[in-house]
Amino acid sequence: MSLVGQWRELANGLPSGWRSTGLRLELRDPETADRAAALLGPAQPYRAAPDTLRFSSARDGSATGPDGITRLLARLDEARIGGALALGSTDQTPPPPPRGETLLADAWDQALAGLPSDWSDLYGELTLLSSDYVERAAVLCVQMNPRRDGDRAALRFRCARVAGYGVSPEMARRCFERADLEAIRGTVKVLRALSDTDHVATQGPVWYLGGHTV
């Protein structure tokens, strides 16, 4: 089967709400790897093994779309470069929140939109609608180094936009997206924010809240 045919068959088997998926192309002839990578250039493939290329497709603009992948694979078919195409990990679009609620990733975007353009450091809070969410949310947001706020169903975290201690805003959003995919609901807000900080022999600012440094 042609590579285009394989891709169409794989794409038809993806869940209806898929957002992005990884692809693995095992080439029949390893000597064609350089040529195949060049033809797949817009998809930014990387060589995972002498005979294997990996790349991605996405429907949200973060990678080459499904139609673009079809056109790129058609180039390989025309060049008589054969191989076996397989799917890697696949992300789905988060389920819509109940009416009147906001996805955590969207709430994060809104929170950042309210900050000055030169913000550099912030201290934020994820407040969960149920204590049942706390343990799983902490796992999904582990890169944010979240800390429980007492007995409340809330996790607090630090974020650094340019440098210093704290998760990057992009990684924080990715963590919130993971929580959205598992229908974890809550709110996100910025508790404290600083702009244009200059870190001198330190990893970032220290906030003093409730008698404790954070």
PDB file of N, CA, C and O in Angstrom, residues 13-87:
ATOM      1  N   GLY A  13      -8.898   5.912  11.424  1.00  0.00           N
ATOM      2  CA  GLY A  13      -9.041   5.173  12.672  1.00  0.00           C
ATOM      3  C   GLY A  13      -8.813   6.017  13.921  1.00  0.00           C
ATOM      4  O   GLY A  13      -8.982   5.525  15.038  1.00  0.00           O
ATOM      5  N   LEU A  14      -8.429   7.292  13.738  1.00  0.00           N
ATOM      6  CA  LEU A  14      -8.215   8.161  14.885  1.00  0.00           C
ATOM      7  C   LEU A  14      -9.549   8.556  15.507  1.00  0.00           C
ATOM      8  O   LEU A  14     -10.564   8.649  14.809  1.00  0.00           O
ATOM      9  N   PRO A  15      -9.579   8.815  16.828  1.00  0.00           N
ATOM     10  CA  PRO A  15     -10.829   9.250  17.464  1.00  0.00           C
ATOM     11  C   PRO A  15     -11.295  10.568  16.878  1.00  0.00           C
ATOM     12  O   PRO A  15     -10.486  11.392  16.429  1.00  0.00           O
ATOM     13  N   SER A  16     -12.597  10.796  16.902  1.00  0.00           N
ATOM     14  CA  SER A  16     -13.163  11.985  16.261  1.00  0.00           C
ATOM     15  C   SER A  16     -12.628  13.285  16.846  1.00  0.00           C
ATOM     16  O   SER A  16     -12.545  14.293  16.152  1.00  0.00           O
ATOM     17  N   GLY A  17     -12.236  13.275  18.114  1.00  0.00           N
ATOM     18  CA  GLY A  17     -11.757  14.500  18.748  1.00  0.00           C
ATOM     19  C   GLY A  17     -10.253  14.643  18.773  1.00  0.00           C
ATOM     20  O   GLY A  17      -9.726  15.429  19.558  1.00  0.00           O
ATOM     21  N   TRP A  18      -9.541  13.926  17.891  1.00  0.00           N
ATOM     22  CA  TRP A  18      -8.082  13.994  17.952  1.00  0.00           C
ATOM     23  C   TRP A  18      -7.594  15.375  17.581  1.00  0.00           C
ATOM     24  O   TRP A  18      -8.141  16.048  16.727  1.00  0.00           O
ATOM     25  N   ARG A  19      -6.547  15.802  18.275  1.00  0.00           N
ATOM     26  CA  ARG A  19      -5.959  17.120  18.035  1.00  0.00           C
ATOM     27  C   ARG A  19      -4.580  17.012  17.388  1.00  0.00           C
ATOM     28  O   ARG A  19      -4.258  17.731  16.457  1.00  0.00           O
ATOM     29  N   SER A  20      -3.744  16.100  17.883  1.00  0.00           N
ATOM     30  CA  SER A  20      -2.416  15.901  17.310  1.00  0.00           C
ATOM     31  C   SER A  20      -2.022  14.441  17.474  1.00  0.00           C
ATOM     32  O   SER A  20      -2.498  13.754  18.382  1.00  0.00           O
ATOM     33  N   THR A  21      -1.155  13.989  16.584  1.00  0.00           N
ATOM     34  CA  THR A  21      -0.709  12.605  16.662  1.00  0.00           C
ATOM     35  C   THR A  21       0.716  12.499  16.154  1.00  0.00           C
ATOM     36  O   THR A  21       1.136  13.234  15.254  1.00  0.00           O
ATOM     37  N   GLY A  22       1.482  11.591  16.750  1.00  0.00           N
ATOM     38  CA  GLY A  22       2.825  11.320  16.279  1.00  0.00           C
ATOM     39  C   GLY A  22       2.788  10.270  15.187  1.00  0.00           C
ATOM     40  O   GLY A  22       1.888   9.415  15.152  1.00  0.00           O
ATOM     41  N   LEU A  23       3.757  10.316  14.299  1.00  0.00           N
ATOM     42  CA  LEU A  23       3.847   9.357  13.195  1.00  0.00           C
ATOM     43  C   LEU A  23       5.260   8.782  13.139  1.00  0.00           C
ATOM     44  O   LEU A  23       6.244   9.505  13.359  1.00  0.00           O
ATOM     45  N   ARG A  24       5.342   7.509  12.851  1.00  0.00           N
ATOM     46  CA  ARG A  24       6.623   6.823  12.721  1.00  0.00           C
ATOM     47  C   ARG A  24       6.678   6.153  11.353  1.00  0.00           C
ATOM     48  O   ARG A  24       5.815   5.346  11.012  1.00  0.00           O
ATOM     49  N   LEU A  25       7.680   6.500  10.570  1.00  0.00           N
ATOM     50  CA  LEU A  25       7.850   5.928   9.238  1.00  0.00           C
ATOM     51  C   LEU A  25       9.102   5.060   9.226  1.00  0.00           C
ATOM     52  O   LEU A  25      10.221   5.564   9.349  1.00  0.00           O
ATOM     53  N   GLU A  26       8.908   3.750   9.116  1.00  0.00           N
ATOM     54  CA  GLU A  26      10.018   2.813   8.997  1.00  0.00           C
ATOM     55  C   GLU A  26      10.248   2.543   7.517  1.00  0.00           C
ATOM     56  O   GLU A  26       9.409   1.947   6.837  1.00  0.00           O
ATOM     57  N   LEU A  27      11.371   2.999   7.023  1.00  0.00           N
ATOM     58  CA  LEU A  27      11.668   2.922   5.590  1.00  0.00           C
ATOM     59  C   LEU A  27      12.111   1.528   5.172  1.00  0.00           C
ATOM     60  O   LEU A  27      12.813   0.841   5.921  1.00  0.00           O
ATOM     61  N   ARG A  28      11.687   1.154   3.988  1.00  0.00           N
ATOM     62  CA  ARG A  28      12.075  -0.151   3.475  1.00  0.00           C
ATOM     63  C   ARG A  28      13.579  -0.208   3.217  1.00  0.00           C
ATOM     64  O   ARG A  28      14.222  -1.236   3.424  1.00  0.00           O
ATOM     65  N   ASP A  29      14.147   0.905   2.749  1.00  0.00           N
ATOM     66  CA  ASP A  29      15.580   0.988   2.447  1.00  0.00           C
ATOM     67  C   ASP A  29      16.181   2.125   3.272  1.00  0.00           C
ATOM     68  O   ASP A  29      15.890   3.298   3.027  1.00  0.00           O
ATOM     69  N   PRO A  30      17.025   1.819   4.263  1.00  0.00           N
ATOM     70  CA  PRO A  30      17.620   2.865   5.101  1.00  0.00           C
ATOM     71  C   PRO A  30      18.385   3.920   4.311  1.00  0.00           C
ATOM     72  O   PRO A  30      18.518   5.055   4.755  1.00  0.00           O
ATOM     73  N   GLU A  31      18.877   3.560   3.134  1.00  0.00           N
ATOM     74  CA  GLU A  31      19.643   4.511   2.332  1.00  0.00           C
ATOM     75  C   GLU A  31      18.778   5.639   1.782  1.00  0.00           C
ATOM     76  O   GLU A  31      19.305   6.645   1.301  1.00  0.00           O
ATOM     77  N   THR A  32      17.460   5.476   1.844  1.00  0.00           N
ATOM     78  CA  THR A  32      16.572   6.537   1.359  1.00  0.00           C
ATOM     79  C   THR A  32      16.191   7.511   2.479  1.00  0.00           C
ATOM     80  O   THR A  32      15.416   8.439   2.236  1.00  0.00           O
ATOM     81  N   ALA A  33      16.743   7.333   3.670  1.00  0.00           N
ATOM     82  CA  ALA A  33      16.321   8.146   4.820  1.00  0.00           C
ATOM     83  C   ALA A  33      16.578   9.633   4.597  1.00  0.00           C
ATOM     84  O   ALA A  33      15.722  10.471   4.906  1.00  0.00           O
ATOM     85  N   ASP A  34      17.754   9.982   4.087  1.00  0.00           N
ATOM     86  CA  ASP A  34      18.059  11.394   3.871  1.00  0.00           C
ATOM     87  C   ASP A  34      17.115  12.017   2.848  1.00  0.00           C
ATOM     88  O   ASP A  34      16.623  13.143   3.039  1.00  0.00           O
ATOM     89  N   ARG A  35      16.855  11.308   1.791  1.00  0.00           N
ATOM     90  CA  ARG A  35      15.946  11.806   0.760  1.00  0.00           C
ATOM     91  C   ARG A  35      14.531  11.935   1.307  1.00  0.00           C
ATOM     92  O   ARG A  35      13.844  12.938   1.068  1.00  0.00           O
ATOM     93  N   ALA A  36      14.101  10.946   2.051  1.00  0.00           N
ATOM     94  CA  ALA A  36      12.759  10.988   2.634  1.00  0.00           C
ATOM     95  C   ALA A  36      12.627  12.162   3.600  1.00  0.00           C
ATOM     96  O   ALA A  36      11.611  12.868   3.614  1.00  0.00           O
ATOM     97  N   ALA A  37      13.659  12.387   4.418  1.00  0.00           N
ATOM     98  CA  ALA A  37      13.618  13.499   5.372  1.00  0.00           C
ATOM     99  C   ALA A  37      13.526  14.831   4.651  1.00  0.00           C
ATOM    100  O   ALA A  37      12.815  15.751   5.087  1.00  0.00           O
ATOM    101  N   ALA A  38      14.233  14.951   3.530  1.00  0.00           N
ATOM    102  CA  ALA A  38      14.190  16.190   2.761  1.00  0.00           C
ATOM    103  C   ALA A  38      12.793  16.428   2.178  1.00  0.00           C
ATOM    104  O   ALA A  38      12.274  17.550   2.205  1.00  0.00           O
ATOM    105  N   LEU A  39      12.169  15.376   1.671  1.00  0.00           N
ATOM    106  CA  LEU A  39      10.835  15.511   1.085  1.00  0.00           C
ATOM    107  C   LEU A  39       9.783  15.809   2.150  1.00  0.00           C
ATOM    108  O   LEU A  39       8.768  16.450   1.878  1.00  0.00           O
ATOM    109  N   LEU A  40      10.037  15.334   3.359  1.00  0.00           N
ATOM    110  CA  LEU A  40       9.113  15.581   4.477  1.00  0.00           C
ATOM    111  C   LEU A  40       9.475  16.837   5.251  1.00  0.00           C
ATOM    112  O   LEU A  40       8.906  17.105   6.314  1.00  0.00           O
ATOM    113  N   GLY A  41      10.389  17.620   4.723  1.00  0.00           N
ATOM    114  CA  GLY A  41      10.942  18.771   5.419  1.00  0.00           C
ATOM    115  C   GLY A  41       9.954  19.647   6.179  1.00  0.00           C
ATOM    116  O   GLY A  41      10.177  19.966   7.354  1.00  0.00           O
ATOM    117  N   PRO A  42       8.838  20.070   5.562  1.00  0.00           N
ATOM    118  CA  PRO A  42       7.890  20.946   6.272  1.00  0.00           C
ATOM    119  C   PRO A  42       7.313  20.328   7.541  1.00  0.00           C
ATOM    120  O   PRO A  42       6.850  21.051   8.425  1.00  0.00           O
ATOM    121  N   ALA A  43       7.319  18.988   7.654  1.00  0.00           N
ATOM    122  CA  ALA A  43       6.801  18.317   8.842  1.00  0.00           C
ATOM    123  C   ALA A  43       7.867  18.191   9.931  1.00  0.00           C
ATOM    124  O   ALA A  43       7.591  17.645  11.001  1.00  0.00           O
ATOM    125  N   GLN A  44       9.082  18.683   9.653  1.00  0.00           N
ATOM    126  CA  GLN A  44      10.204  18.656  10.603  1.00  0.00           C
ATOM    127  C   GLN A  44      10.457  17.246  11.159  1.00  0.00           C
ATOM    128  O   GLN A  44      10.434  17.026  12.377  1.00  0.00           O
ATOM    129  N   PRO A  45      10.725  16.284  10.272  1.00  0.00           N
ATOM    130  CA  PRO A  45      10.998  14.913  10.754  1.00  0.00           C
ATOM    131  C   PRO A  45      12.358  14.834  11.424  1.00  0.00           C
ATOM    132  O   PRO A  45      13.248  15.639  11.157  1.00  0.00           O
ATOM    133  N   TYR A  46      12.504  13.875  12.322  1.00  0.00           N
ATOM    134  CA  TYR A  46      13.817  13.613  12.894  1.00  0.00           C
ATOM    135  C   TYR A  46      14.085  12.119  12.803  1.00  0.00           C
ATOM    136  O   TYR A  46      13.173  11.306  12.799  1.00  0.00           O
ATOM    137  N   ARG A  47      15.351  11.790  12.747  1.00  0.00           N
ATOM    138  CA  ARG A  47      15.760  10.402  12.536  1.00  0.00           C
ATOM    139  C   ARG A  47      15.859   9.698  13.877  1.00  0.00           C
ATOM    140  O   ARG A  47      16.753   9.977  14.679  1.00  0.00           O
ATOM    141  N   ALA A  48      14.951   8.791  14.128  1.00  0.00           N
ATOM    142  CA  ALA A  48      14.934   8.062  15.392  1.00  0.00           C
ATOM    143  C   ALA A  48      15.797   6.812  15.328  1.00  0.00           C
ATOM    144  O   ALA A  48      16.174   6.263  16.372  1.00  0.00           O
ATOM    145  N   ALA A  49      16.098   6.350  14.132  1.00  0.00           N
ATOM    146  CA  ALA A  49      16.938   5.172  13.890  1.00  0.00           C
ATOM    147  C   ALA A  49      17.403   5.276  12.439  1.00  0.00           C
ATOM    148  O   ALA A  49      16.882   6.094  11.677  1.00  0.00           O
ATOM    149  N   PRO A  50      18.384   4.457  12.033  1.00  0.00           N
ATOM    150  CA  PRO A  50      18.879   4.555  10.656  1.00  0.00           C
ATOM    151  C   PRO A  50      17.779   4.420   9.603  1.00  0.00           C
ATOM    152  O   PRO A  50      17.886   5.006   8.522  1.00  0.00           O
ATOM    153  N   ASP A  51      16.726   3.668   9.912  1.00  0.00           N
ATOM    154  CA  ASP A  51      15.669   3.448   8.928  1.00  0.00           C
ATOM    155  C   ASP A  51      14.323   4.041   9.371  1.00  0.00           C
ATOM    156  O   ASP A  51      13.283   3.706   8.794  1.00  0.00           O
ATOM    157  N   THR A  52      14.335   4.905  10.394  1.00  0.00           N
ATOM    158  CA  THR A  52      13.069   5.389  10.955  1.00  0.00           C
ATOM    159  C   THR A  52      13.044   6.905  11.092  1.00  0.00           C
ATOM    160  O   THR A  52      13.979   7.502  11.640  1.00  0.00           O
ATOM    161  N   LEU A  53      11.961   7.501  10.603  1.00  0.00           N
ATOM    162  CA  LEU A  53      11.726   8.938  10.752  1.00  0.00           C
ATOM    163  C   LEU A  53      10.484   9.154  11.599  1.00  0.00           C
ATOM    164  O   LEU A  53       9.505   8.417  11.472  1.00  0.00           O
ATOM    165  N   ARG A  54      10.525  10.153  12.464  1.00  0.00           N
ATOM    166  CA  ARG A  54       9.366  10.505  13.276  1.00  0.00           C
ATOM    167  C   ARG A  54       8.968  11.954  12.995  1.00  0.00           C
ATOM    168  O   ARG A  54       9.821  12.824  12.847  1.00  0.00           O
ATOM    169  N   PHE A  55       7.676  12.200  12.942  1.00  0.00           N
ATOM    170  CA  PHE A  55       7.142  13.543  12.737  1.00  0.00           C
ATOM    171  C   PHE A  55       5.719  13.553  13.268  1.00  0.00           C
ATOM    172  O   PHE A  55       5.229  12.545  13.787  1.00  0.00           O
ATOM    173  N   SER A  56       5.058  14.697  13.181  1.00  0.00           N
ATOM    174  CA  SER A  56       3.735  14.833  13.783  1.00  0.00           C
ATOM    175  C   SER A  56       2.752  15.483  12.831  1.00  0.00           C
ATOM    176  O   SER A  56       3.131  16.147  11.857  1.00  0.00           O
ATOM    177  N   SER A  57       1.492  15.307  13.144  1.00  0.00           N
ATOM    178  CA  SER A  57       0.407  16.001  12.449  1.00  0.00           C
ATOM    179  C   SER A  57      -0.541  16.544  13.503  1.00  0.00           C
ATOM    180  O   SER A  57      -0.725  15.931  14.567  1.00  0.00           O
ATOM    181  N   ALA A  58      -1.112  17.703  13.238  1.00  0.00           N
ATOM    182  CA  ALA A  58      -2.031  18.309  14.203  1.00  0.00           C
ATOM    183  C   ALA A  58      -3.110  19.089  13.465  1.00  0.00           C
ATOM    184  O   ALA A  58      -2.886  19.617  12.380  1.00  0.00           O
ATOM    185  N   ARG A  59      -4.271  19.156  14.090  1.00  0.00           N
ATOM    186  CA  ARG A  59      -5.384  19.903  13.510  1.00  0.00           C
ATOM    187  C   ARG A  59      -5.544  21.273  14.137  1.00  0.00           C
ATOM    188  O   ARG A  59      -6.451  22.014  13.772  1.00  0.00           O
ATOM    189  N   ASP A  60      -4.653  21.624  15.099  1.00  0.00           N
ATOM    190  CA  ASP A  60      -4.777  22.918  15.769  1.00  0.00           C
ATOM    191  C   ASP A  60      -3.694  23.901  15.343  1.00  0.00           C
ATOM    192  O   ASP A  60      -3.528  24.954  15.959  1.00  0.00           O
ATOM    193  N   GLY A  61      -2.941  23.572  14.295  1.00  0.00           N
ATOM    194  CA  GLY A  61      -1.915  24.477  13.797  1.00  0.00           C
ATOM    195  C   GLY A  61      -0.555  24.305  14.442  1.00  0.00           C
ATOM    196  O   GLY A  61       0.409  24.957  14.030  1.00  0.00           O
ATOM    197  N   SER A  62      -0.415  23.429  15.431  1.00  0.00           N
ATOM    198  CA  SER A  62       0.861  23.241  16.107  1.00  0.00           C
ATOM    199  C   SER A  62       1.823  22.352  15.321  1.00  0.00           C
ATOM    200  O   SER A  62       2.996  22.260  15.657  1.00  0.00           O
ATOM    201  N   ALA A  63       1.348  21.686  14.290  1.00  0.00           N
ATOM    202  CA  ALA A  63       2.176  20.852  13.419  1.00  0.00           C
ATOM    203  C   ALA A  63       1.466  20.779  12.064  1.00  0.00           C
ATOM    204  O   ALA A  63       0.369  21.320  11.887  1.00  0.00           O
ATOM    205  N   THR A  64       2.106  20.120  11.117  1.00  0.00           N
ATOM    206  CA  THR A  64       1.520  19.997   9.781  1.00  0.00           C
ATOM    207  C   THR A  64       0.159  19.309   9.849  1.00  0.00           C
ATOM    208  O   THR A  64      -0.002  18.283  10.497  1.00  0.00           O
ATOM    209  N   GLY A  65      -0.832  19.891   9.180  1.00  0.00           N
ATOM    210  CA  GLY A  65      -2.179  19.346   9.209  1.00  0.00           C
ATOM    211  C   GLY A  65      -2.310  18.052   8.426  1.00  0.00           C
ATOM    212  O   GLY A  65      -1.406  17.667   7.667  1.00  0.00           O
ATOM    213  N   PRO A  66      -3.438  17.355   8.561  1.00  0.00           N
ATOM    214  CA  PRO A  66      -3.640  16.071   7.869  1.00  0.00           C
ATOM    215  C   PRO A  66      -3.496  16.176   6.355  1.00  0.00           C
ATOM    216  O   PRO A  66      -2.886  15.308   5.726  1.00  0.00           O
ATOM    217  N   ASP A  67      -4.055  17.225   5.753  1.00  0.00           N
ATOM    218  CA  ASP A  67      -3.937  17.381   4.301  1.00  0.00           C
ATOM    219  C   ASP A  67      -2.493  17.624   3.893  1.00  0.00           C
ATOM    220  O   ASP A  67      -2.038  17.134   2.850  1.00  0.00           O
ATOM    221  N   GLY A  68      -1.772  18.388   4.722  1.00  0.00           N
ATOM    222  CA  GLY A  68      -0.362  18.628   4.430  1.00  0.00           C
ATOM    223  C   GLY A  68       0.449  17.347   4.495  1.00  0.00           C
ATOM    224  O   GLY A  68       1.348  17.127   3.670  1.00  0.00           O
ATOM    225  N   ILE A  69       0.151  16.489   5.467  1.00  0.00           N
ATOM    226  CA  ILE A  69       0.841  15.202   5.563  1.00  0.00           C
ATOM    227  C   ILE A  69       0.560  14.361   4.324  1.00  0.00           C
ATOM    228  O   ILE A  69       1.459  13.696   3.786  1.00  0.00           O
ATOM    229  N   THR A  70      -0.663  14.397   3.839  1.00  0.00           N
ATOM    230  CA  THR A  70      -1.009  13.653   2.626  1.00  0.00           C
ATOM    231  C   THR A  70      -0.157  14.114   1.456  1.00  0.00           C
ATOM    232  O   THR A  70       0.389  13.300   0.694  1.00  0.00           O
ATOM    233  N   ARG A  71      -0.020  15.432   1.313  1.00  0.00           N
ATOM    234  CA  ARG A  71       0.775  15.959   0.191  1.00  0.00           C
ATOM    235  C   ARG A  71       2.251  15.582   0.326  1.00  0.00           C
ATOM    236  O   ARG A  71       2.910  15.244  -0.680  1.00  0.00           O
ATOM    237  N   LEU A  72       2.783  15.621   1.551  1.00  0.00           N
ATOM    238  CA  LEU A  72       4.188  15.282   1.751  1.00  0.00           C
ATOM    239  C   LEU A  72       4.449  13.804   1.481  1.00  0.00           C
ATOM    240  O   LEU A  72       5.453  13.440   0.858  1.00  0.00           O
ATOM    241  N   LEU A  73       3.552  12.958   1.951  1.00  0.00           N
ATOM    242  CA  LEU A  73       3.725  11.520   1.703  1.00  0.00           C
ATOM    243  C   LEU A  73       3.574  11.188   0.224  1.00  0.00           C
ATOM    244  O   LEU A  73       4.184  10.230  -0.273  1.00  0.00           O
ATOM    245  N   ALA A  74       2.766  11.983  -0.488  1.00  0.00           N
ATOM    246  CA  ALA A  74       2.624  11.777  -1.931  1.00  0.00           C
ATOM    247  C   ALA A  74       3.970  12.000  -2.629  1.00  0.00           C
ATOM    248  O   ALA A  74       4.271  11.346  -3.638  1.00  0.00           O
ATOM    249  N   ARG A  75       4.776  12.923  -2.089  1.00  0.00           N
ATOM    250  CA  ARG A  75       6.102  13.145  -2.665  1.00  0.00           C
ATOM    251  C   ARG A  75       6.957  11.887  -2.546  1.00  0.00           C
ATOM    252  O   ARG A  75       7.682  11.518  -3.474  1.00  0.00           O
ATOM    253  N   LEU A  76       6.861  11.228  -1.382  1.00  0.00           N
ATOM    254  CA  LEU A  76       7.637  10.002  -1.193  1.00  0.00           C
ATOM    255  C   LEU A  76       7.135   8.905  -2.118  1.00  0.00           C
ATOM    256  O   LEU A  76       7.936   8.135  -2.674  1.00  0.00           O
ATOM    257  N   ASP A  77       5.814   8.807  -2.282  1.00  0.00           N
ATOM    258  CA  ASP A  77       5.271   7.800  -3.198  1.00  0.00           C
ATOM    259  C   ASP A  77       5.772   8.046  -4.621  1.00  0.00           C
ATOM    260  O   ASP A  77       6.146   7.106  -5.330  1.00  0.00           O
ATOM    261  N   GLU A  78       5.791   9.314  -5.030  1.00  0.00           N
ATOM    262  CA  GLU A  78       6.263   9.645  -6.379  1.00  0.00           C
ATOM    263  C   GLU A  78       7.743   9.324  -6.538  1.00  0.00           C
ATOM    264  O   GLU A  78       8.193   8.963  -7.629  1.00  0.00           O
ATOM    265  N   ALA A  79       8.505   9.460  -5.448  1.00  0.00           N
ATOM    266  CA  ALA A  79       9.934   9.153  -5.496  1.00  0.00           C
ATOM    267  C   ALA A  79      10.202   7.664  -5.289  1.00  0.00           C
ATOM    268  O   ALA A  79      11.362   7.250  -5.205  1.00  0.00           O
ATOM    269  N   ARG A  80       9.146   6.879  -5.186  1.00  0.00           N
ATOM    270  CA  ARG A  80       9.246   5.433  -4.980  1.00  0.00           C
ATOM    271  C   ARG A  80      10.011   5.082  -3.700  1.00  0.00           C
ATOM    272  O   ARG A  80      10.815   4.142  -3.663  1.00  0.00           O
ATOM    273  N   ILE A  81       9.760   5.863  -2.677  1.00  0.00           N
ATOM    274  CA  ILE A  81      10.326   5.576  -1.356  1.00  0.00           C
ATOM    275  C   ILE A  81       9.248   4.878  -0.544  1.00  0.00           C
ATOM    276  O   ILE A  81       8.194   5.450  -0.257  1.00  0.00           O
ATOM    277  N   GLY A  82       9.498   3.632  -0.197  1.00  0.00           N
ATOM    278  CA  GLY A  82       8.485   2.846   0.496  1.00  0.00           C
ATOM    279  C   GLY A  82       8.799   2.650   1.966  1.00  0.00           C
ATOM    280  O   GLY A  82       9.918   2.860   2.429  1.00  0.00           O
ATOM    281  N   GLY A  83       7.787   2.241   2.679  1.00  0.00           N
ATOM    282  CA  GLY A  83       7.981   1.981   4.092  1.00  0.00           C
ATOM    283  C   GLY A  83       6.661   1.700   4.782  1.00  0.00           C
ATOM    284  O   GLY A  83       5.604   1.623   4.143  1.00  0.00           O
ATOM    285  N   ALA A  84       6.729   1.538   6.097  1.00  0.00           N
ATOM    286  CA  ALA A  84       5.529   1.272   6.905  1.00  0.00           C
ATOM    287  C   ALA A  84       5.286   2.456   7.827  1.00  0.00           C
ATOM    288  O   ALA A  84       6.171   2.871   8.574  1.00  0.00           O
ATOM    289  N   LEU A  85       4.064   2.979   7.769  1.00  0.00           N
ATOM    290  CA  LEU A  85       3.688   4.138   8.574  1.00  0.00           C
ATOM    291  C   LEU A  85       2.872   3.677   9.779  1.00  0.00           C
ATOM    292  O   LEU A  85       1.971   2.841   9.642  1.00  0.00           O
ATOM    293  N   ALA A  86       3.189   4.203  10.948  1.00  0.00           N
ATOM    294  CA  ALA A  86       2.456   3.831  12.162  1.00  0.00           C
ATOM    295  C   ALA A  86       2.207   5.073  13.008  1.00  0.00           C
ATOM    296  O   ALA A  86       2.921   6.074  12.904  1.00  0.00           O
ATOM    297  N   LEU A  87       1.192   4.994  13.848  1.00  0.00           N
ATOM    298  CA  LEU A  87       0.853   6.099  14.737  1.00  0.00           C
ATOM    299  C   LEU A  87       1.640   6.007  16.034  1.00  0.00           C
ATOM    300  O   LEU A  87       1.940   4.919  16.518  1.00  0.00           O
TER     301      LEU A  87
END
